[in-house]
Amino acid sequence: MILEAVILYVKPGLESNFETAFKKASKIISSMDGYLSHELHKCIEVKGKYLLLVKWETLESHTVGFRSSVEYQEWKKLLHHFYDPFPTVEHFEEIEI
């Protein structure tokens, strides 16, 4: 399992519109091969800051499968215009502790 983690900064005043659009976009990502789950969290201290966590079966499920899909183009149309600056996407693997 791979965890995708992204800090999203939404342009001021667009938070409500972003959250509405994200609900629509959630249906897109959750239909993808290799998708396991996702969560969106709103920062308490910083207005317009969100944390997106997505669990994928493999790194390629996200970087190849999702990002090269027609569905990703729709995801981009729904969400990418809300971000400033554009987010950095990072992937993590769990370690046993």
mmCIF file of the C-alpha atoms, coordinates in Angstrom:
data_MODEL
# 
_entry.id   MODEL 
# 
loop_
_atom_site.group_PDB 
_atom_site.id 
_atom_site.type_symbol 
_atom_site.label_atom_id 
_atom_site.label_alt_id 
_atom_site.label_comp_id 
_atom_site.label_asym_id 
_atom_site.label_entity_id 
_atom_site.label_seq_id 
_atom_site.pdbx_PDB_ins_code 
_atom_site.Cartn_x 
_atom_site.Cartn_y 
_atom_site.Cartn_z 
_atom_site.occupancy 
_atom_site.B_iso_or_equiv 
_atom_site.pdbx_formal_charge 
_atom_site.auth_seq_id 
_atom_site.auth_comp_id 
_atom_site.auth_asym_id 
_atom_site.auth_atom_id 
_atom_site.pdbx_PDB_model_num 
ATOM 1  C CA . MET A 1 1  ? 0.000   0.000  0.000   1.00 0.00 ? 1  MET A CA 1 
ATOM 2  C CA . ILE A 1 2  ? 1.216   3.488  -0.898  1.00 0.00 ? 2  ILE A CA 1 
ATOM 3  C CA . LEU A 1 3  ? 0.036   6.675  0.803   1.00 0.00 ? 3  LEU A CA 1 
ATOM 4  C CA . GLU A 1 4  ? -0.181  9.795  -1.338  1.00 0.00 ? 4  GLU A CA 1 
ATOM 5  C CA . ALA A 1 5  ? 0.002   12.947 0.793   1.00 0.00 ? 5  ALA A CA 1 
ATOM 6  C CA . VAL A 1 6  ? -0.660  16.434 -0.527  1.00 0.00 ? 6  VAL A CA 1 
ATOM 7  C CA . ILE A 1 7  ? -0.916  19.812 1.185   1.00 0.00 ? 7  ILE A CA 1 
ATOM 8  C CA . LEU A 1 8  ? -3.418  21.909 -0.760  1.00 0.00 ? 8  LEU A CA 1 
ATOM 9  C CA . TYR A 1 9  ? -3.621  25.685 -0.513  1.00 0.00 ? 9  TYR A CA 1 
ATOM 10 C CA . VAL A 1 10 ? -6.962  26.912 -1.848  1.00 0.00 ? 10 VAL A CA 1 
ATOM 11 C CA . LYS A 1 11 ? -7.261  30.485 -3.081  1.00 0.00 ? 11 LYS A CA 1 
ATOM 12 C CA . PRO A 1 12 ? -8.887  32.801 -0.499  1.00 0.00 ? 12 PRO A CA 1 
ATOM 13 C CA . GLY A 1 13 ? -12.667 32.903 -0.623  1.00 0.00 ? 13 GLY A CA 1 
ATOM 14 C CA . LEU A 1 14 ? -12.977 29.716 -2.698  1.00 0.00 ? 14 LEU A CA 1 
ATOM 15 C CA . GLU A 1 15 ? -12.935 27.181 0.128   1.00 0.00 ? 15 GLU A CA 1 
ATOM 16 C CA . SER A 1 16 ? -16.654 26.361 -0.022  1.00 0.00 ? 16 SER A CA 1 
ATOM 17 C CA . ASN A 1 17 ? -16.597 25.996 -3.804  1.00 0.00 ? 17 ASN A CA 1 
ATOM 18 C CA . PHE A 1 18 ? -13.513 23.786 -3.532  1.00 0.00 ? 18 PHE A CA 1 
ATOM 19 C CA . GLU A 1 19 ? -15.171 21.505 -0.993  1.00 0.00 ? 19 GLU A CA 1 
ATOM 20 C CA . THR A 1 20 ? -18.242 21.146 -3.234  1.00 0.00 ? 20 THR A CA 1 
ATOM 21 C CA . ALA A 1 21 ? -16.084 20.382 -6.270  1.00 0.00 ? 21 ALA A CA 1 
ATOM 22 C CA . PHE A 1 22 ? -14.016 17.918 -4.252  1.00 0.00 ? 22 PHE A CA 1 
ATOM 23 C CA . LYS A 1 23 ? -17.152 15.927 -3.401  1.00 0.00 ? 23 LYS A CA 1 
ATOM 24 C CA . LYS A 1 24 ? -17.769 15.512 -7.143  1.00 0.00 ? 24 LYS A CA 1 
ATOM 25 C CA . ALA A 1 25 ? -14.104 14.685 -7.778  1.00 0.00 ? 25 ALA A CA 1 
ATOM 26 C CA . SER A 1 26 ? -14.194 12.043 -5.033  1.00 0.00 ? 26 SER A CA 1 
ATOM 27 C CA . LYS A 1 27 ? -16.443 9.912  -7.225  1.00 0.00 ? 27 LYS A CA 1 
ATOM 28 C CA . ILE A 1 28 ? -13.826 10.039 -9.973  1.00 0.00 ? 28 ILE A CA 1 
ATOM 29 C CA . ILE A 1 29 ? -10.827 8.975  -7.916  1.00 0.00 ? 29 ILE A CA 1 
ATOM 30 C CA . SER A 1 30 ? -12.722 6.297  -6.013  1.00 0.00 ? 30 SER A CA 1 
ATOM 31 C CA . SER A 1 31 ? -13.607 4.561  -9.292  1.00 0.00 ? 31 SER A CA 1 
ATOM 32 C CA . MET A 1 32 ? -9.972  4.072  -10.355 1.00 0.00 ? 32 MET A CA 1 
ATOM 33 C CA . ASP A 1 33 ? -8.121  0.765  -10.471 1.00 0.00 ? 33 ASP A CA 1 
ATOM 34 C CA . GLY A 1 34 ? -5.728  0.461  -7.554  1.00 0.00 ? 34 GLY A CA 1 
ATOM 35 C CA . TYR A 1 35 ? -7.574  3.026  -5.446  1.00 0.00 ? 35 TYR A CA 1 
ATOM 36 C CA . LEU A 1 36 ? -8.117  2.003  -1.813  1.00 0.00 ? 36 LEU A CA 1 
ATOM 37 C CA . SER A 1 37 ? -9.393  5.085  0.053   1.00 0.00 ? 37 SER A CA 1 
ATOM 38 C CA . HIS A 1 38 ? -9.004  8.822  0.504   1.00 0.00 ? 38 HIS A CA 1 
ATOM 39 C CA . GLU A 1 39 ? -9.530  11.547 3.094   1.00 0.00 ? 39 GLU A CA 1 
ATOM 40 C CA . LEU A 1 40 ? -9.602  15.328 2.926   1.00 0.00 ? 40 LEU A CA 1 
ATOM 41 C CA . HIS A 1 41 ? -8.856  17.331 6.073   1.00 0.00 ? 41 HIS A CA 1 
ATOM 42 C CA . LYS A 1 42 ? -9.218  21.088 6.602   1.00 0.00 ? 42 LYS A CA 1 
ATOM 43 C CA . CYS A 1 43 ? -6.532  22.805 8.674   1.00 0.00 ? 43 CYS A CA 1 
ATOM 44 C CA . ILE A 1 44 ? -7.801  24.382 11.876  1.00 0.00 ? 44 ILE A CA 1 
ATOM 45 C CA . GLU A 1 45 ? -5.047  26.992 12.145  1.00 0.00 ? 45 GLU A CA 1 
ATOM 46 C CA . VAL A 1 46 ? -4.627  28.075 8.512   1.00 0.00 ? 46 VAL A CA 1 
ATOM 47 C CA . LYS A 1 47 ? -7.655  29.089 6.445   1.00 0.00 ? 47 LYS A CA 1 
ATOM 48 C CA . GLY A 1 48 ? -7.627  27.560 2.974   1.00 0.00 ? 48 GLY A CA 1 
ATOM 49 C CA . LYS A 1 49 ? -5.116  24.829 3.827   1.00 0.00 ? 49 LYS A CA 1 
ATOM 50 C CA . TYR A 1 50 ? -6.119  21.178 3.340   1.00 0.00 ? 50 TYR A CA 1 
ATOM 51 C CA . LEU A 1 51 ? -4.466  17.787 3.643   1.00 0.00 ? 51 LEU A CA 1 
ATOM 52 C CA . LEU A 1 52 ? -5.363  15.134 1.068   1.00 0.00 ? 52 LEU A CA 1 
ATOM 53 C CA . LEU A 1 53 ? -4.442  11.524 1.840   1.00 0.00 ? 53 LEU A CA 1 
ATOM 54 C CA . VAL A 1 54 ? -5.024  8.814  -0.762  1.00 0.00 ? 54 VAL A CA 1 
ATOM 55 C CA . LYS A 1 55 ? -4.211  5.135  -0.356  1.00 0.00 ? 55 LYS A CA 1 
ATOM 56 C CA . TRP A 1 56 ? -3.246  3.245  -3.510  1.00 0.00 ? 56 TRP A CA 1 
ATOM 57 C CA . GLU A 1 57 ? -2.376  -0.401 -4.031  1.00 0.00 ? 57 GLU A CA 1 
ATOM 58 C CA . THR A 1 58 ? 0.864   0.597  -5.837  1.00 0.00 ? 58 THR A CA 1 
ATOM 59 C CA . LEU A 1 59 ? 2.712   3.772  -6.779  1.00 0.00 ? 59 LEU A CA 1 
ATOM 60 C CA . GLU A 1 60 ? 1.929   3.079  -10.434 1.00 0.00 ? 60 GLU A CA 1 
ATOM 61 C CA . SER A 1 61 ? -1.798  2.939  -9.667  1.00 0.00 ? 61 SER A CA 1 
ATOM 62 C CA . HIS A 1 62 ? -1.527  6.673  -9.039  1.00 0.00 ? 62 HIS A CA 1 
ATOM 63 C CA . THR A 1 63 ? 1.356   7.895  -11.182 1.00 0.00 ? 63 THR A CA 1 
ATOM 64 C CA . VAL A 1 64 ? 0.518   5.875  -14.302 1.00 0.00 ? 64 VAL A CA 1 
ATOM 65 C CA . GLY A 1 65 ? -3.018  4.516  -13.991 1.00 0.00 ? 65 GLY A CA 1 
ATOM 66 C CA . PHE A 1 66 ? -4.787  7.571  -12.618 1.00 0.00 ? 66 PHE A CA 1 
ATOM 67 C CA . ARG A 1 67 ? -2.647  10.353 -14.041 1.00 0.00 ? 67 ARG A CA 1 
ATOM 68 C CA . SER A 1 68 ? -2.722  8.984  -17.592 1.00 0.00 ? 68 SER A CA 1 
ATOM 69 C CA . SER A 1 69 ? -6.484  8.404  -17.556 1.00 0.00 ? 69 SER A CA 1 
ATOM 70 C CA . VAL A 1 70 ? -9.358  10.317 -19.094 1.00 0.00 ? 70 VAL A CA 1 
ATOM 71 C CA . GLU A 1 71 ? -10.800 10.539 -15.582 1.00 0.00 ? 71 GLU A CA 1 
ATOM 72 C CA . TYR A 1 72 ? -7.742  12.487 -14.418 1.00 0.00 ? 72 TYR A CA 1 
ATOM 73 C CA . GLN A 1 73 ? -8.483  15.156 -17.010 1.00 0.00 ? 73 GLN A CA 1 
ATOM 74 C CA . GLU A 1 74 ? -11.907 15.629 -15.435 1.00 0.00 ? 74 GLU A CA 1 
ATOM 75 C CA . TRP A 1 75 ? -10.301 15.685 -11.951 1.00 0.00 ? 75 TRP A CA 1 
ATOM 76 C CA . LYS A 1 76 ? -7.976  18.478 -13.139 1.00 0.00 ? 76 LYS A CA 1 
ATOM 77 C CA . LYS A 1 77 ? -10.874 20.510 -14.570 1.00 0.00 ? 77 LYS A CA 1 
ATOM 78 C CA . LEU A 1 78 ? -12.786 20.257 -11.312 1.00 0.00 ? 78 LEU A CA 1 
ATOM 79 C CA . LEU A 1 79 ? -9.953  21.035 -8.892  1.00 0.00 ? 79 LEU A CA 1 
ATOM 80 C CA . HIS A 1 80 ? -6.681  22.418 -10.215 1.00 0.00 ? 80 HIS A CA 1 
ATOM 81 C CA . HIS A 1 81 ? -7.856  26.008 -10.651 1.00 0.00 ? 81 HIS A CA 1 
ATOM 82 C CA . PHE A 1 82 ? -8.465  26.291 -6.892  1.00 0.00 ? 82 PHE A CA 1 
ATOM 83 C CA . TYR A 1 83 ? -4.789  25.833 -5.913  1.00 0.00 ? 83 TYR A CA 1 
ATOM 84 C CA . ASP A 1 84 ? -2.208  28.542 -5.274  1.00 0.00 ? 84 ASP A CA 1 
ATOM 85 C CA . PRO A 1 85 ? 0.553   27.539 -5.249  1.00 0.00 ? 85 PRO A CA 1 
ATOM 86 C CA . PHE A 1 86 ? 0.189   24.302 -7.176  1.00 0.00 ? 86 PHE A CA 1 
ATOM 87 C CA . PRO A 1 87 ? 0.707   21.422 -4.720  1.00 0.00 ? 87 PRO A CA 1 
ATOM 88 C CA . THR A 1 88 ? 3.606   19.024 -4.419  1.00 0.00 ? 88 THR A CA 1 
ATOM 89 C CA . VAL A 1 89 ? 2.493   15.390 -4.345  1.00 0.00 ? 89 VAL A CA 1 
ATOM 90 C CA . GLU A 1 90 ? 4.517   12.930 -2.283  1.00 0.00 ? 90 GLU A CA 1 
ATOM 91 C CA . HIS A 1 91 ? 4.197   9.183  -1.767  1.00 0.00 ? 91 HIS A CA 1 
ATOM 92 C CA . PHE A 1 92 ? 4.961   7.222  1.387   1.00 0.00 ? 92 PHE A CA 1 
ATOM 93 C CA . GLU A 1 93 ? 5.260   3.593  2.334   1.00 0.00 ? 93 GLU A CA 1 
ATOM 94 C CA . GLU A 1 94 ? 4.463   2.306  5.784   1.00 0.00 ? 94 GLU A CA 1 
ATOM 95 C CA . ILE A 1 95 ? 7.187   1.052  8.058   1.00 0.00 ? 95 ILE A CA 1 
ATOM 96 C CA . GLU A 1 96 ? 6.617   -1.467 10.818  1.00 0.00 ? 96 GLU A CA 1 
ATOM 97 C CA . ILE A 1 97 ? 7.069   -0.031 14.291  1.00 0.00 ? 97 ILE A CA 1 
# 
